[in-house]
Coordinates of C-alpha atoms and ligand atoms in Angstrom, one line a residue:
X3 CA 0.1 0.3 -0.4
X4 CA 1.4 3.6 -1.2
X5 CA 2.2 5.7 1.7
X6 CA 2.3 9.0 -0.4
X7 CA 0.5 12.1 0.5
X8 CA 0.2 14.0 -2.7
X9 CA -0.4 18.0 -2.5
X10 CA -2.2 19.8 -5.0
X11 CA -2.6 23.4 -6.1
X12 CA -6.0 24.0 -7.5
X13 CA -9.5 22.8 -6.3
X14 CA -11.8 22.8 -9.6
X15 CA -13.1 19.4 -11.3
X16 CA -9.3 18.7 -12.6
X17 CA -8.4 18.8 -8.7
X18 CA -11.2 17.0 -7.9
X19 CA -10.8 14.1 -10.7
X20 CA -6.7 13.9 -9.9
X21 CA -8.1 13.3 -5.8
X22 CA -10.8 10.4 -6.9
X23 CA -7.9 9.2 -9.1
X24 CA -5.0 9.2 -6.1
X25 CA -7.5 7.8 -3.3
X26 CA -8.3 4.5 -5.9
X27 CA -4.3 4.1 -5.7
X28 CA -4.3 4.5 -1.7
X29 CA -2.4 8.0 -2.7
X30 CA -3.7 10.9 0.2
X31 CA -4.3 14.2 -1.2
X32 CA -3.9 17.4 -0.1
X33 CA -5.5 20.5 -1.6
X34 CA -4.1 24.3 -1.7
X35 CA -6.9 26.3 -3.4
X36 CA -7.1 30.5 -3.1
X37 CA -11.3 29.3 -3.1
X38 CA -12.4 28.7 -0.5
X39 CA -15.6 27.3 -1.4
X40 CA -13.2 24.9 -3.7
X41 CA -15.2 21.7 -5.1
X42 CA -12.4 19.6 -5.1
X43 CA -12.7 19.7 -1.0
X44 CA -15.1 16.9 -1.1
X45 CA -13.1 14.8 -2.6
X46 CA -9.5 15.3 -0.9
X47 CA -8.3 14.4 2.5
X48 CA -7.1 17.8 3.7
X49 CA -7.7 21.4 2.0
X50 CA -5.7 24.6 2.7
X51 CA -7.1 27.7 1.3
X52 CA -4.8 30.6 1.3
X53 CA -3.8 33.0 -1.7
X54 CA -1.0 31.5 -4.0
X55 CA 1.7 34.1 -2.7
X56 CA 0.6 33.7 1.7
X57 CA 4.0 31.6 2.6
X58 CA 2.6 30.9 6.0
X59 CA -0.4 29.0 4.2
X60 CA 1.8 27.5 1.6
X61 CA 3.8 26.1 4.5
X62 CA 0.8 24.7 6.5
X63 CA 0.2 23.1 2.6
X64 CA 3.9 21.8 2.0
X65 CA 4.1 20.2 5.4
X66 CA 2.0 17.7 4.8
X67 CA 2.4 16.6 1.7
X68 CA 5.6 14.8 0.2
X69 CA 5.5 16.0 -3.3
X70 CA 3.6 18.8 -5.5
X71 CA 1.7 18.9 -8.1
X72 CA -1.1 21.0 -9.8
X73 CA -4.2 21.1 -11.8
X74 CA -4.0 24.7 -13.7
X75 CA -1.0 26.2 -15.2
X76 CA -1.4 30.0 -13.9
X77 CA -0.3 29.3 -10.8
X78 CA 2.7 32.2 -9.9
X79 CA 6.4 31.0 -11.1
X80 CA 7.7 31.8 -8.1
X81 CA 5.3 30.3 -6.2
X82 CA 6.3 27.2 -7.4
X83 CA 9.9 27.6 -7.4
X84 CA 10.2 28.3 -3.8
X85 CA 7.6 25.5 -3.0
X86 CA 10.4 23.1 -5.4
X87 CA 13.0 24.1 -3.0
X88 CA 11.1 21.8 0.2
X89 CA 9.4 19.4 -1.9
X90 CA 9.4 18.0 -5.2
X91 CA 7.0 20.1 -7.4
X92 CA 6.1 17.9 -10.5
X93 CA 6.0 18.6 -13.5
X94 CA 9.0 20.9 -13.2
X95 CA 8.4 24.6 -12.5
X96 CA 10.5 25.7 -15.4
X97 CA 7.9 23.7 -17.6
X98 CA 5.1 25.7 -15.9
X99 CA 7.2 29.0 -16.8
X100 CA 7.5 28.3 -20.5
X101 CA 3.9 27.4 -21.1
X102 CA 2.3 30.0 -19.3
X103 CA 3.7 32.2 -21.8
X104 CA 2.1 32.1 -25.4
X105 CA 5.0 33.3 -26.9
X106 CA 7.6 31.6 -25.1
X107 CA 5.7 28.5 -26.0
X108 CA 5.2 28.8 -29.4
X109 CA 9.0 30.2 -30.1
X110 CA 9.5 26.5 -28.2
X111 CA 7.4 24.6 -30.4
X112 CA 8.5 25.9 -33.6
X113 CA 11.9 25.4 -32.2
X114 CA 11.1 21.6 -32.6
X115 CA 9.9 22.2 -36.4
X116 CA 6.4 21.7 -35.2
X117 CA 3.6 23.7 -37.1
X118 CA 1.8 26.3 -35.2
X119 CA -0.4 28.7 -36.1
X120 CA 2.0 32.6 -37.7
X121 CA 2.3 34.6 -34.9
X122 CA 3.8 37.8 -33.7
X123 CA 4.4 39.8 -30.5
X124 CA 2.7 43.1 -29.8
X125 CA 3.6 45.3 -27.2
X126 CA 1.5 48.4 -28.5
X127 CA -1.5 49.4 -30.7
X128 CA 0.6 50.7 -33.6
X129 CA 2.7 47.5 -33.7
X130 CA -0.5 46.1 -35.7
X131 CA -0.4 48.6 -38.0
X132 CA 2.0 46.9 -40.6
X133 CA 0.6 43.3 -39.8
X134 CA -2.1 43.3 -42.4
X135 CA -0.3 39.7 -43.4
X136 CA -1.4 38.5 -39.8
X137 CA -5.5 39.7 -40.3
X138 CA -7.7 38.2 -40.1
X139 CA -5.9 37.2 -36.6
X140 CA -7.2 36.9 -33.1
X141 CA -5.2 39.1 -30.6
X142 CA -4.3 36.8 -27.1
X143 CA -2.8 37.9 -23.7
X144 CA 0.2 36.3 -23.5
X145 CA -0.4 35.1 -20.2
X146 CA -3.1 34.1 -18.6
X147 CA -6.2 33.6 -21.0
X148 CA -8.1 30.2 -21.2
X149 CA -11.7 29.6 -22.9
X150 CA -11.6 33.0 -24.6
X151 CA -10.9 35.0 -22.0
X152 CA -8.4 37.4 -23.1
X153 CA -8.9 37.1 -26.8
X154 CA -10.0 39.1 -29.4
X155 CA -10.6 38.7 -32.9
X156 CA -9.4 41.6 -35.6
X157 CA -10.4 42.1 -38.7
X158 CA -8.7 45.0 -39.5
X159 CA -6.6 47.8 -38.0
X160 CA -10.2 49.3 -37.3
X161 CA -11.3 46.9 -34.8
X162 CA -8.8 47.9 -32.4
X163 CA -9.9 51.5 -31.9
X164 CA -13.4 49.9 -30.7
X165 CA -12.1 47.4 -28.3
X166 CA -10.7 49.3 -25.3
X167 CA -7.4 46.8 -25.1
X168 CA -5.1 47.5 -22.1
X169 CA -1.5 47.3 -23.8
X170 CA 0.3 47.6 -20.6
X171 CA -0.2 43.8 -21.0
X172 CA 1.8 41.4 -23.5
X173 CA 0.2 40.2 -26.5
X174 CA 0.6 38.0 -29.4
X175 CA -1.4 38.2 -32.9
X176 CA -2.1 34.7 -34.5
X177 CA -3.5 34.1 -37.8
X178 CA -7.0 33.2 -37.9
X179 CA -6.7 29.5 -39.4
X180 CA -9.8 28.0 -41.0
X181 CA -10.7 25.5 -39.0
X182 CA -11.8 22.2 -40.2
X183 CA -11.3 20.2 -36.5
X184 CA -9.8 20.6 -33.5
X185 CA -8.0 17.6 -31.9
X186 CA -6.1 17.2 -28.9
X187 CA -3.7 14.6 -27.9
X188 CA -3.2 13.4 -24.1
X189 CA 0.1 11.5 -23.2
X190 CA 1.5 10.8 -19.7
X191 CA 5.4 10.7 -19.4
X192 CA 6.8 9.1 -16.6
X193 CA 10.7 8.9 -17.2
X194 CA 13.0 8.7 -20.3
X195 CA 11.0 7.4 -23.8
X196 CA 8.6 6.0 -21.6
X197 CA 4.9 7.0 -22.1
X198 CA 0.7 6.0 -22.1
X199 CA -0.3 7.9 -25.0
X200 CA -4.2 8.3 -25.5
X201 CA -5.2 7.9 -29.4
X202 CA -6.8 11.8 -30.6
X203 CA -9.7 13.1 -29.3
X204 CA -11.6 15.6 -31.8
X205 CA -12.6 18.6 -29.6
X206 CA -16.2 20.8 -30.7
X207 CA -15.9 24.4 -29.0
X208 CA -18.4 26.4 -28.5
X209 CA -18.0 30.5 -27.6
X210 CA -14.5 29.0 -27.4
X211 CA -15.2 27.0 -24.8
X212 CA -14.9 22.9 -24.9
X213 CA -18.4 21.9 -25.6
X214 CA -18.0 18.2 -27.0
X215 CA -14.9 15.4 -27.1
X216 CA -15.4 12.2 -28.8
X217 CA -13.1 9.1 -29.5
X218 CA -12.4 8.1 -32.5
X219 CA -11.6 11.8 -34.2
X220 CA -12.6 11.6 -37.7
X221 CA -9.4 12.5 -38.7
X222 CA -6.9 10.9 -41.6
X223 CA -4.2 8.6 -40.5
X224 CA -1.2 10.9 -41.7
X225 CA -3.0 13.8 -39.1
X226 CA -3.4 10.4 -36.2
X227 CA -0.2 9.6 -36.4
X228 CA 1.4 13.1 -37.1
X229 CA -0.2 14.4 -33.8
X230 CA 1.0 11.4 -31.3
X231 CA 4.4 11.9 -32.8
X232 CA 4.4 15.5 -31.9
X233 CA 3.2 15.4 -28.6
X234 CA 5.6 13.3 -27.8
X235 CA 8.3 15.1 -29.1
X236 CA 7.1 17.8 -26.6
X237 CA 6.8 15.7 -24.0
X238 CA 10.3 14.4 -24.3
X239 CA 11.9 17.4 -24.9
X240 CA 10.1 19.4 -22.1
X241 CA 11.4 16.0 -19.7
X242 CA 8.1 16.1 -18.7
X243 CA 6.7 13.7 -15.9
X244 CA 2.9 13.3 -15.4
X245 CA -0.2 14.3 -18.0
X246 CA 0.2 16.4 -20.4
X247 CA -2.7 17.8 -23.1
X248 CA -1.5 19.0 -26.4
X249 CA -4.4 20.8 -28.9
X250 CA -4.1 20.9 -32.3
X251 CA -5.8 22.7 -35.2
X252 CA -6.5 20.9 -38.4
X253 CA -7.0 23.3 -41.3
X254 CA -9.5 22.9 -44.5
X255 CA -6.2 21.3 -46.3
X256 CA -5.9 18.6 -43.7
X257 CA -2.7 20.8 -42.2
X258 CA -1.4 20.5 -38.0
X259 CA -1.3 23.3 -35.8
X260 CA -0.5 23.0 -32.2
X261 CA -2.8 25.4 -30.6
X262 CA -1.1 25.3 -27.2
X263 CA -0.1 23.0 -24.7
X264 CA -1.6 22.2 -21.2
X265 CA 1.0 21.0 -18.7
X266 CA -1.9 19.0 -16.7
X267 CA -4.5 16.5 -17.1
X268 CA -7.0 18.2 -19.1
X269 CA -11.1 19.0 -19.6
X270 CA -11.2 17.2 -22.9
X271 CA -9.7 13.7 -21.5
X272 CA -12.5 13.1 -19.5
X273 CA -14.1 10.4 -21.2
X274 CA -10.3 8.4 -20.5
X275 CA -12.4 7.8 -17.4
X276 CA -14.6 5.6 -19.1
X277 CA -13.3 4.7 -21.9
X278 CA -9.8 3.2 -21.4
X279 CA -8.3 1.0 -18.2
X280 CA -6.7 3.9 -17.1
X281 CA -7.9 7.3 -17.0
X282 CA -5.2 10.5 -17.3
X283 CA -6.1 11.1 -13.9
X284 CA -4.6 8.0 -12.7
X285 CA -1.7 8.0 -15.2
X286 CA -1.0 11.5 -13.6
X287 CA -0.6 10.5 -10.4
X288 CA 1.1 7.0 -11.5
X289 CA 3.9 9.3 -13.2
X290 CA 4.2 12.3 -10.6
X291 CA 4.5 9.4 -7.8
X292 CA 6.5 7.4 -9.3
X293 CA 4.0 4.3 -9.5
X294 CA 4.0 1.6 -11.9
X295 CA 2.9 1.8 -15.5
X296 CA 0.2 0.4 -16.9
X297 CA -0.2 -0.5 -20.3
X298 CA -3.1 1.2 -21.7
X299 CA -6.3 -0.7 -23.0
X300 CA -9.4 1.1 -24.8
X301 CA -12.3 -0.4 -23.7
X302 CA -14.9 2.0 -25.7
X303 CA -15.7 4.5 -27.7
X304 CA -17.0 7.1 -26.5
X305 CA -18.6 11.1 -26.4
X306 CA -18.3 13.9 -23.8
X307 CA -20.4 16.7 -23.5
X308 CA -19.3 19.3 -20.9
X309 CA -22.5 21.0 -19.0
X310 CA -22.3 24.9 -18.8
X311 CA -24.4 26.9 -16.2
X312 CA -27.7 25.8 -15.8
X313 CA -27.7 22.6 -17.8
X314 CA -26.6 20.9 -15.3
X315 CA -29.6 21.4 -13.1
X316 CA -31.5 18.6 -15.9
X317 CA -29.3 16.4 -15.6
X318 CA -28.9 16.8 -11.6
X319 CA -32.3 16.0 -11.5
X320 CA -32.9 13.0 -13.2
X321 CA -33.4 9.8 -11.6
X322 CA -31.6 7.4 -13.8
X323 CA -29.3 7.1 -16.5
X324 CA -28.2 4.7 -19.1
X325 CA -25.9 1.9 -18.0
X326 CA -23.4 3.4 -21.1
X327 CA -23.8 7.2 -19.5
X328 CA -21.4 8.6 -16.7
X329 CA -22.3 11.8 -15.6
X330 CA -20.4 14.1 -13.3
X331 CA -21.4 16.7 -11.1
X332 CA -18.4 19.4 -10.0
X333 CA -20.4 20.5 -7.0
X334 CA -19.9 23.9 -7.7
X335 CA -22.0 26.3 -5.6
X336 CA -22.9 28.7 -7.9
X337 CA -24.1 28.0 -10.8
X338 CA -22.9 30.8 -13.5
X339 CA -23.4 31.1 -16.9
X340 CA -20.8 29.3 -19.1
X341 CA -19.2 27.9 -16.1
X342 CA -18.3 24.5 -16.3
X343 CA -20.5 22.9 -13.8
X344 CA -20.3 19.0 -14.9
X345 CA -19.8 16.7 -17.7
X346 CA -21.7 13.6 -18.9
X347 CA -19.7 10.9 -20.7
X348 CA -21.5 8.3 -22.8
X349 CA -19.9 5.0 -24.1
X350 CA -20.9 4.2 -27.9
Ligands
AMP427 P1 -7.1 29.1 -26.8 O1 -7.7 29.3 -25.5 O2 -5.9 30.0 -27.4 O3 -7.0 27.7 -27.2 O4 -8.4 29.6 -28.0 C1 -9.7 28.9 -28.1 C2 -10.3 28.4 -29.0 O5 -10.4 29.4 -30.0 C3 -9.5 27.6 -30.0 O6 -10.0 26.5 -29.5 C4 -10.5 27.8 -30.9 O7 -12.0 27.3 -31.2 C5 -10.7 29.4 -31.4 N1 -9.4 29.9 -31.9 C6 -8.0 30.4 -31.3 N2 -7.4 30.6 -32.1 C7 -7.7 30.5 -33.3 C8 -6.9 30.8 -34.3 N3 -5.9 31.2 -34.8 N4 -7.2 30.4 -35.6 C9 -8.9 29.8 -35.2 N5 -9.3 29.5 -34.3 C10 -9.1 29.9 -33.1

């Protein structure tokens, strides 16, 4: 039986699912989150709340754990680096620092000869004037954006005047890709050239928020193989330990692009809980805790639907689900529009 206590920074649905997976492996969990109502406190052994720069609370947290991981990437690098002096942080803080920054992330991917969307750094409004080539495009903050937050579609330089953009933050302008599809690869790296990799997952977004995921993805064999190869190359180059997600675009000419890397378990991988012998969450816990690597086996095709805002109410009121349906309620206290409240996976 494992005697490990795993610290998890972040207490949202991903933290909850990590804690559930850890319990199955007899790994105890302590969750540290700045939200006193964090849903993951329902699933962990201990819960510590405090802001991510509160040294006293961080100390209280790390004193209870053997190692630390995280469920979201936007934790200050300084915090992760400080913690790493006392207890190992996996994935490494340097990985997090790289991926937190869209420009550094894209430069890193391009150095590996992996295609990304075309992009350029924007520091002031007038930088866009000479960049017709990148329009139509999307202006994105270099840090802290997710689910379309901090993103502005730009058709022409004039669009900037109608938007009230705060240029004290850094941005990148990305050329708009005419999307045919979006896919993601979830990969867990255990150590040098030791991986478990899931097949490509096809994702559908609505208002830039993930709505549906499914396997198998309807893609050709070249994209199937290339997306897996690129994800492996990225994970190896980062010397990554744990579960990582690479999100891809496929354009109308079947070109593959890396959109972004998430150095963590990912929403598109929720279906791995029911469709595989080992989920992305369990694999993450196994990898960071140095537990046994188990060969991945697919059990079923599957589709997953995110339940946003008050869509959850209908499912909460359902008395019974079919045997192939798995409903997850994240137990978030308040229902908010477009907030991820739960999901339902159907094995097909
Ligand atoms: P992101 O937060 O960068 O992953 O963007 C969220 C979603 O916005 C993506 O999953 C796409 O659906 C869309 N999107 C972002 N960037 C682009 C782009 N350069 N071209 C086309 N669609 C994009």
